[in-house]
PDB file of C-alpha atoms in Angstrom:
ATOM      1  CA  GLY A 499      10.706   0.647  17.853  1.00  0.00           C
ATOM      2  CA  PHE A 500       8.587  -0.525  14.955  1.00  0.00           C
ATOM      3  CA  GLY A 501      10.786  -3.254  12.579  1.00  0.00           C
ATOM      4  CA  CYS A 502      12.186  -4.333  15.671  1.00  0.00           C
ATOM      5  CA  ASP A 503      12.453  -7.686  17.052  1.00  0.00           C
ATOM      6  CA  CYS A 504      10.715  -8.842  19.505  1.00  0.00           C
ATOM      7  CA  SER A 505       9.243 -12.310  21.304  1.00  0.00           C
ATOM      8  CA  SER A 506       6.208 -10.556  23.517  1.00  0.00           C
ATOM      9  CA  ARG A 507       3.862  -7.530  23.098  1.00  0.00           C
ATOM     10  CA  ASN A 508       5.239  -5.608  26.183  1.00  0.00           C
ATOM     11  CA  GLN A 509       8.973  -5.393  23.893  1.00  0.00           C
ATOM     12  CA  CYS A 510       6.706  -2.982  21.481  1.00  0.00           C
ATOM     13  CA  SER A 511       5.597   0.731  21.668  1.00  0.00           C
ATOM     14  CA  THR A 512       2.439  -0.349  20.012  1.00  0.00           C
ATOM     15  CA  GLY A 513       1.326  -3.305  21.802  1.00  0.00           C
ATOM     16  CA  PHE A 514       1.487  -5.593  18.912  1.00  0.00           C
ATOM     17  CA  CYS A 515       4.490  -8.289  18.275  1.00  0.00           C
ATOM     18  CA  LEU A 516       3.578 -10.134  15.208  1.00  0.00           C
ATOM     19  CA  ASP A 517       5.095 -13.782  15.120  1.00  0.00           C
ATOM     20  CA  THR A 518       6.571 -15.284  11.592  1.00  0.00           C
ATOM     21  CA  PRO A 519       8.381 -18.015  10.902  1.00  0.00           C
ATOM     22  CA  LYS A 520      11.187 -15.907  10.696  1.00  0.00           C
ATOM     23  CA  GLY A 521      10.607 -14.431  14.292  1.00  0.00           C
ATOM     24  CA  GLY A 522       9.076 -11.725  15.819  1.00  0.00           C
ATOM     25  CA  PHE A 523       8.769  -7.743  14.916  1.00  0.00           C
ATOM     26  CA  CYS A 524       7.080  -4.826  16.381  1.00  0.00           C
ATOM     27  CA  GLY A 525       4.361  -3.889  14.546  1.00  0.00           C
ATOM     28  CA  PRO A 526       1.613  -1.272  13.731  1.00  0.00           C
ATOM     29  CA  GLN A 527      -1.477  -1.478  16.126  1.00  0.00           C
ATOM     30  CA  ALA A 528      -4.479  -1.649  13.650  1.00  0.00           C
ATOM     31  CA  GLY A 529      -6.773   1.377  14.393  1.00  0.00           C
ATOM     32  CA  ALA A 530      -4.666   2.834  16.866  1.00  0.00           C
ATOM     33  CA  THR A 531      -0.907   3.594  15.537  1.00  0.00           C
ATOM     34  CA  PRO A 532      -0.113   6.129  13.067  1.00  0.00           C
ATOM     35  CA  LEU A 533       2.131   6.401  10.137  1.00  0.00           C
ATOM     36  CA  PRO A 534       5.562   7.708  10.446  1.00  0.00           C
ATOM     37  CA  ARG A 535       6.494  10.774   8.742  1.00  0.00           C
ATOM     38  CA  PHE A 536       7.581   9.311   5.145  1.00  0.00           C
ATOM     39  CA  VAL A 537       8.614  11.383   2.361  1.00  0.00           C
ATOM     40  CA  GLY A 538       9.473   9.374  -1.281  1.00  0.00           C
ATOM     41  CA  LEU A 539      10.649  10.320  -4.506  1.00  0.00           C
ATOM     42  CA  ASP A 540       8.073  11.002  -7.042  1.00  0.00           C
ATOM     43  CA  GLN A 541       8.429  10.290 -10.792  1.00  0.00           C
ATOM     44  CA  PHE A 542       9.201  13.686 -11.508  1.00  0.00           C
ATOM     45  CA  GLY A 543      12.393  13.862  -9.291  1.00  0.00           C
ATOM     46  CA  GLU A 544      10.112  15.793  -6.300  1.00  0.00           C
ATOM     47  CA  GLN A 545      10.138  14.987  -2.934  1.00  0.00           C
ATOM     48  CA  VAL A 546       5.681  13.911  -1.669  1.00  0.00           C
ATOM     49  CA  ASP A 547       5.568  13.568   1.869  1.00  0.00           C
ATOM     50  CA  ILE A 548       3.157  10.886   2.993  1.00  0.00           C
ATOM     51  CA  TYR A 549       1.165  13.462   5.307  1.00  0.00           C
ATOM     52  CA  ASP A 550       0.205  15.440   1.704  1.00  0.00           C
ATOM     53  CA  PHE A 551      -2.661  13.115   1.341  1.00  0.00           C
ATOM     54  CA  GLY A 552      -3.919  12.851   4.865  1.00  0.00           C
ATOM     55  CA  LYS A 553      -6.967  15.645   6.077  1.00  0.00           C
ATOM     56  CA  GLN A 554      -9.321  14.870   2.781  1.00  0.00           C
ATOM     57  CA  ALA A 555     -11.588  13.148   4.329  1.00  0.00           C
ATOM     58  CA  LYS A 556     -10.823   9.782   2.626  1.00  0.00           C
ATOM     59  CA  TYR A 557      -9.518   7.275   3.354  1.00  0.00           C
ATOM     60  CA  ILE A 558      -5.873   6.575   2.510  1.00  0.00           C
ATOM     61  CA  VAL A 559      -4.798   3.083   0.318  1.00  0.00           C
ATOM     62  CA  LEU A 560      -1.181   2.267   0.899  1.00  0.00           C
ATOM     63  CA  ASP A 561      -0.064  -0.234  -1.933  1.00  0.00           C
ATOM     64  CA  MET A 562       3.677  -1.575  -0.964  1.00  0.00           C
ATOM     65  CA  SER A 563       4.897  -2.916  -4.212  1.00  0.00           C
ATOM     66  CA  THR A 564       7.976  -3.510  -6.162  1.00  0.00           C
ATOM     67  CA  GLY A 565       8.854  -3.111 -10.109  1.00  0.00           C
ATOM     68  CA  TRP A 566       9.902  -6.620 -10.026  1.00  0.00           C
ATOM     69  CA  CYS A 567       6.296  -7.744  -8.601  1.00  0.00           C
ATOM     70  CA  LYS A 568       3.755  -9.399 -11.279  1.00  0.00           C
ATOM     71  CA  PRO A 569       0.771  -8.938  -8.879  1.00  0.00           C
ATOM     72  CA  CYS A 570       1.545  -5.662  -8.403  1.00  0.00           C
ATOM     73  CA  LYS A 571       1.949  -4.662 -11.891  1.00  0.00           C
ATOM     74  CA  GLN A 572      -1.579  -6.243 -12.408  1.00  0.00           C
ATOM     75  CA  LEU A 573      -2.957  -4.594 -10.138  1.00  0.00           C
ATOM     76  CA  ALA A 574      -1.943  -1.458 -11.418  1.00  0.00           C
ATOM     77  CA  ASN A 575      -2.630  -2.273 -15.407  1.00  0.00           C
ATOM     78  CA  TRP A 576      -6.158  -3.418 -13.667  1.00  0.00           C
ATOM     79  CA  PHE A 577      -6.734   0.167 -12.450  1.00  0.00           C
ATOM     80  CA  VAL A 578      -5.659   1.748 -15.820  1.00  0.00           C
ATOM     81  CA  THR A 579      -7.239  -0.416 -18.267  1.00  0.00           C
ATOM     82  CA  GLY A 580      -9.300  -2.597 -16.315  1.00  0.00           C
ATOM     83  CA  ASN A 581      -7.512  -5.951 -17.796  1.00  0.00           C
ATOM     84  CA  GLU A 582      -8.706  -8.443 -15.000  1.00  0.00           C
ATOM     85  CA  ALA A 583      -5.062 -10.522 -15.061  1.00  0.00           C
ATOM     86  CA  ILE A 584      -5.030  -9.464 -11.351  1.00  0.00           C
ATOM     87  CA  LYS A 585      -8.578 -11.624 -10.813  1.00  0.00           C
ATOM     88  CA  SER A 586      -6.487 -14.906 -10.894  1.00  0.00           C
ATOM     89  CA  VAL A 587      -5.013 -14.043  -7.607  1.00  0.00           C
ATOM     90  CA  PRO A 588      -6.257 -16.857  -5.448  1.00  0.00           C
ATOM     91  CA  SER A 589      -7.629 -14.262  -2.463  1.00  0.00           C
ATOM     92  CA  TRP A 590      -9.527 -12.295  -5.101  1.00  0.00           C
ATOM     93  CA  LEU A 591     -13.790 -11.823  -4.341  1.00  0.00           C
ATOM     94  CA  PRO A 592     -16.019 -10.478  -6.672  1.00  0.00           C
ATOM     95  CA  GLU A 593     -17.124  -7.872  -4.660  1.00  0.00           C
ATOM     96  CA  TYR A 594     -13.257  -6.368  -4.714  1.00  0.00           C
ATOM     97  CA  ASP A 595     -14.074  -4.888  -8.448  1.00  0.00           C
ATOM     98  CA  ARG A 596     -15.669  -2.224  -6.912  1.00  0.00           C
ATOM     99  CA  ILE A 597     -12.569  -1.218  -5.730  1.00  0.00           C
ATOM    100  CA  ARG A 598     -11.361   0.051  -9.028  1.00  0.00           C
ATOM    101  CA  GLU A 599     -14.512   2.087  -9.354  1.00  0.00           C
ATOM    102  CA  LEU A 600     -13.908   3.918  -5.956  1.00  0.00           C
ATOM    103  CA  VAL A 601     -10.079   4.848  -6.892  1.00  0.00           C
ATOM    104  CA  ASN A 602     -11.173   5.951 -10.096  1.00  0.00           C
ATOM    105  CA  SER A 603     -14.084   8.183  -8.925  1.00  0.00           C
ATOM    106  CA  HIS A 604     -11.453   9.535  -6.286  1.00  0.00           C
ATOM    107  CA  GLU A 605     -13.805   8.618  -3.156  1.00  0.00           C
ATOM    108  CA  VAL A 606     -10.850   6.237  -1.975  1.00  0.00           C
ATOM    109  CA  LEU A 607      -7.050   8.008  -2.217  1.00  0.00           C
ATOM    110  CA  TRP A 608      -4.256   5.176  -3.997  1.00  0.00           C
ATOM    111  CA  VAL A 609      -0.681   5.572  -3.273  1.00  0.00           C
ATOM    112  CA  THR A 610       1.793   2.941  -5.296  1.00  0.00           C
ATOM    113  CA  ILE A 611       4.982   3.110  -2.655  1.00  0.00           C
ATOM    114  CA  LEU A 612       7.747   1.309  -4.643  1.00  0.00           C
ATOM    115  CA  TYR A 613      10.828  -0.101  -2.369  1.00  0.00           C
ATOM    116  CA  GLU A 614      12.437  -1.977  -5.111  1.00  0.00           C
ATOM    117  CA  ASP A 615      13.620  -1.557  -8.770  1.00  0.00           C
ATOM    118  CA  ALA A 616      12.826  -4.408 -11.176  1.00  0.00           C
ATOM    119  CA  THR A 617      16.524  -6.605 -10.004  1.00  0.00           C
ATOM    120  CA  LYS A 618      15.488  -6.197  -6.342  1.00  0.00           C
ATOM    121  CA  GLY A 619      17.661  -3.139  -6.625  1.00  0.00           C
ATOM    122  CA  PRO A 620      16.431  -0.468  -4.167  1.00  0.00           C
ATOM    123  CA  ALA A 621      14.001   2.174  -5.775  1.00  0.00           C
ATOM    124  CA  ASN A 622      14.649   5.358  -7.275  1.00  0.00           C
ATOM    125  CA  GLN A 623      13.384   7.613  -9.858  1.00  0.00           C
ATOM    126  CA  GLU A 624      14.358   5.911 -13.074  1.00  0.00           C
ATOM    127  CA  ILE A 625      11.497   2.262 -10.997  1.00  0.00           C
ATOM    128  CA  VAL A 626       8.990   5.325 -10.011  1.00  0.00           C
ATOM    129  CA  THR A 627       8.718   6.830 -13.525  1.00  0.00           C
ATOM    130  CA  ALA A 628       8.797   3.653 -15.601  1.00  0.00           C
ATOM    131  CA  TRP A 629       5.689   2.420 -13.566  1.00  0.00           C
ATOM    132  CA  ALA A 630       3.854   5.640 -13.822  1.00  0.00           C
ATOM    133  CA  GLU A 631       4.165   5.605 -17.700  1.00  0.00           C
ATOM    134  CA  ALA A 632       3.378   1.592 -18.038  1.00  0.00           C
ATOM    135  CA  TYR A 633       0.747   2.486 -15.344  1.00  0.00           C
ATOM    136  CA  PRO A 634      -0.409   6.262 -16.256  1.00  0.00           C
ATOM    137  CA  HIS A 635      -3.444   7.207 -13.878  1.00  0.00           C
ATOM    138  CA  GLU A 636      -3.329  10.742 -12.575  1.00  0.00           C
ATOM    139  CA  GLY A 637      -5.202  10.047  -9.303  1.00  0.00           C
ATOM    140  CA  ILE A 638      -2.365   6.954  -8.284  1.00  0.00           C
ATOM    141  CA  PRO A 639       0.603   8.763  -7.108  1.00  0.00           C
ATOM    142  CA  VAL A 640       3.890   6.628  -7.375  1.00  0.00           C
ATOM    143  CA  LEU A 641       6.621   6.775  -4.713  1.00  0.00           C
ATOM    144  CA  ALA A 642       9.715   5.124  -4.138  1.00  0.00           C
ATOM    145  CA  ASP A 643      10.665   4.277  -0.921  1.00  0.00           C
ATOM    146  CA  THR A 644      14.922   4.834  -1.913  1.00  0.00           C
ATOM    147  CA  GLU A 645      16.191   3.472   1.769  1.00  0.00           C
ATOM    148  CA  LYS A 646      13.133   1.314   2.520  1.00  0.00           C
ATOM    149  CA  GLN A 647      12.321   3.131   5.556  1.00  0.00           C
ATOM    150  CA  LEU A 648       8.446   2.345   5.339  1.00  0.00           C
ATOM    151  CA  HIS A 649       9.740  -1.242   4.477  1.00  0.00           C
ATOM    152  CA  LEU A 650      11.330  -1.473   7.228  1.00  0.00           C
ATOM    153  CA  TRP A 651       8.381  -0.254   9.127  1.00  0.00           C
ATOM    154  CA  LEU A 652       5.764  -2.572   7.892  1.00  0.00           C
ATOM    155  CA  LYS A 653       7.573  -5.464   6.884  1.00  0.00           C
ATOM    156  CA  PRO A 654       5.899  -6.929   3.821  1.00  0.00           C
ATOM    157  CA  SER A 655       6.058 -10.672   2.768  1.00  0.00           C
ATOM    158  CA  GLY A 656       3.348 -11.066   0.116  1.00  0.00           C
ATOM    159  CA  LEU A 657       2.840  -8.401  -2.660  1.00  0.00           C
ATOM    160  CA  PRO A 658       1.003  -6.585  -2.918  1.00  0.00           C
ATOM    161  CA  ASN A 659       0.722  -5.268   0.256  1.00  0.00           C
ATOM    162  CA  LEU A 660      -1.844  -2.666   0.925  1.00  0.00           C
ATOM    163  CA  HIS A 661      -2.971  -0.447   4.111  1.00  0.00           C
ATOM    164  CA  ILE A 662      -5.648   1.471   4.771  1.00  0.00           C
ATOM    165  CA  LEU A 663      -5.038   5.279   6.644  1.00  0.00           C
ATOM    166  CA  SER A 664      -7.235   6.924   8.108  1.00  0.00           C
ATOM    167  CA  GLN A 665      -7.484  10.757   6.960  1.00  0.00           C
ATOM    168  CA  ASP A 666      -5.569  11.643  10.169  1.00  0.00           C
ATOM    169  CA  MET A 667      -2.791   8.949   9.134  1.00  0.00           C
ATOM    170  CA  LYS A 668      -3.594   5.988  11.476  1.00  0.00           C
ATOM    171  CA  MET A 669      -3.386   2.600  10.188  1.00  0.00           C
ATOM    172  CA  LEU A 670      -6.108   1.287  10.134  1.00  0.00           C
ATOM    173  CA  THR A 671      -5.626  -2.327   8.488  1.00  0.00           C
ATOM    174  CA  TYR A 672      -2.155  -3.842   9.408  1.00  0.00           C
ATOM    175  CA  ASN A 673      -1.330  -7.330   8.034  1.00  0.00           C
ATOM    176  CA  ASN A 674       2.013  -7.981   5.967  1.00  0.00           C
ATOM    177  CA  ARG A 675       0.755  -9.886   3.328  1.00  0.00           C
ATOM    178  CA  GLY A 676      -1.489  -9.353   0.347  1.00  0.00           C
ATOM    179  CA  ILE A 677      -4.631  -7.059  -0.411  1.00  0.00           C
ATOM    180  CA  SER A 678      -7.663  -8.858   1.468  1.00  0.00           C
ATOM    181  CA  ASP A 679      -7.492  -7.462   4.678  1.00  0.00           C
ATOM    182  CA  ALA A 680      -7.617  -3.666   2.960  1.00  0.00           C
ATOM    183  CA  PHE A 681     -10.265  -4.426   0.564  1.00  0.00           C
ATOM    184  CA  ASP A 682     -12.230  -6.212   3.087  1.00  0.00           C
ATOM    185  CA  TYR A 683     -12.404  -2.834   4.393  1.00  0.00           C
ATOM    186  CA  LEU A 684     -12.714  -0.627   1.609  1.00  0.00           C
ATOM    187  CA  ILE A 685     -15.765  -2.806   1.038  1.00  0.00           C
ATOM    188  CA  ALA A 686     -17.241  -2.929   4.391  1.00  0.00           C
ATOM    189  CA  ALA A 687     -16.915   0.935   4.170  1.00  0.00           C
ATOM    190  CA  PHE A 688     -18.902   1.443   0.643  1.00  0.00           C
ATOM    191  CA  PRO A 689     -21.599  -1.003   0.907  1.00  0.00           C
ATOM    192  CA  GLU A 690     -23.546  -1.287  -2.363  1.00  0.00           C
ATOM    193  CA  GLU A 691     -26.475   0.763  -2.110  1.00  0.00           C
TER     194      GLU A 691
END
């Protein structure tokens, strides 16, 4: 299964064994693997099925973040206020500026998943409520991965960790570190006119 330890790709149902310094694990195959069903808790205490964001003929950005991650907060703040502190991240490219426009114009759906609170404890309604109040954006839902289900499946090791999903919830990008793969995908999908 996903997230399971592996040493070769034939041990994984997706045929993808990601080798890391801490050992290999089975991960999703970009372009083929559907996201598993996930229900998260939103800032209003409602259970939200991630699949509810599908079938809208839009790309979905899955943003794996935590309540303690400074670059995650900078990214959220950039969407809301335009504050450019996130641009100090070494992987930032000038063409990424367009991503904000794509999200704010609802051409791309952005879903933030918090899997830990500000003290590295499990995410809960309190942290998603605090996040939604600190970074209020009517177009960006915030969900708590209270049992770290998506965290165990995606194994993010560099935050924020972004993934692009198709409208039918297939993983179009997968990298367990950072933003570059996802942002590069969106820039290619929405070329400047």
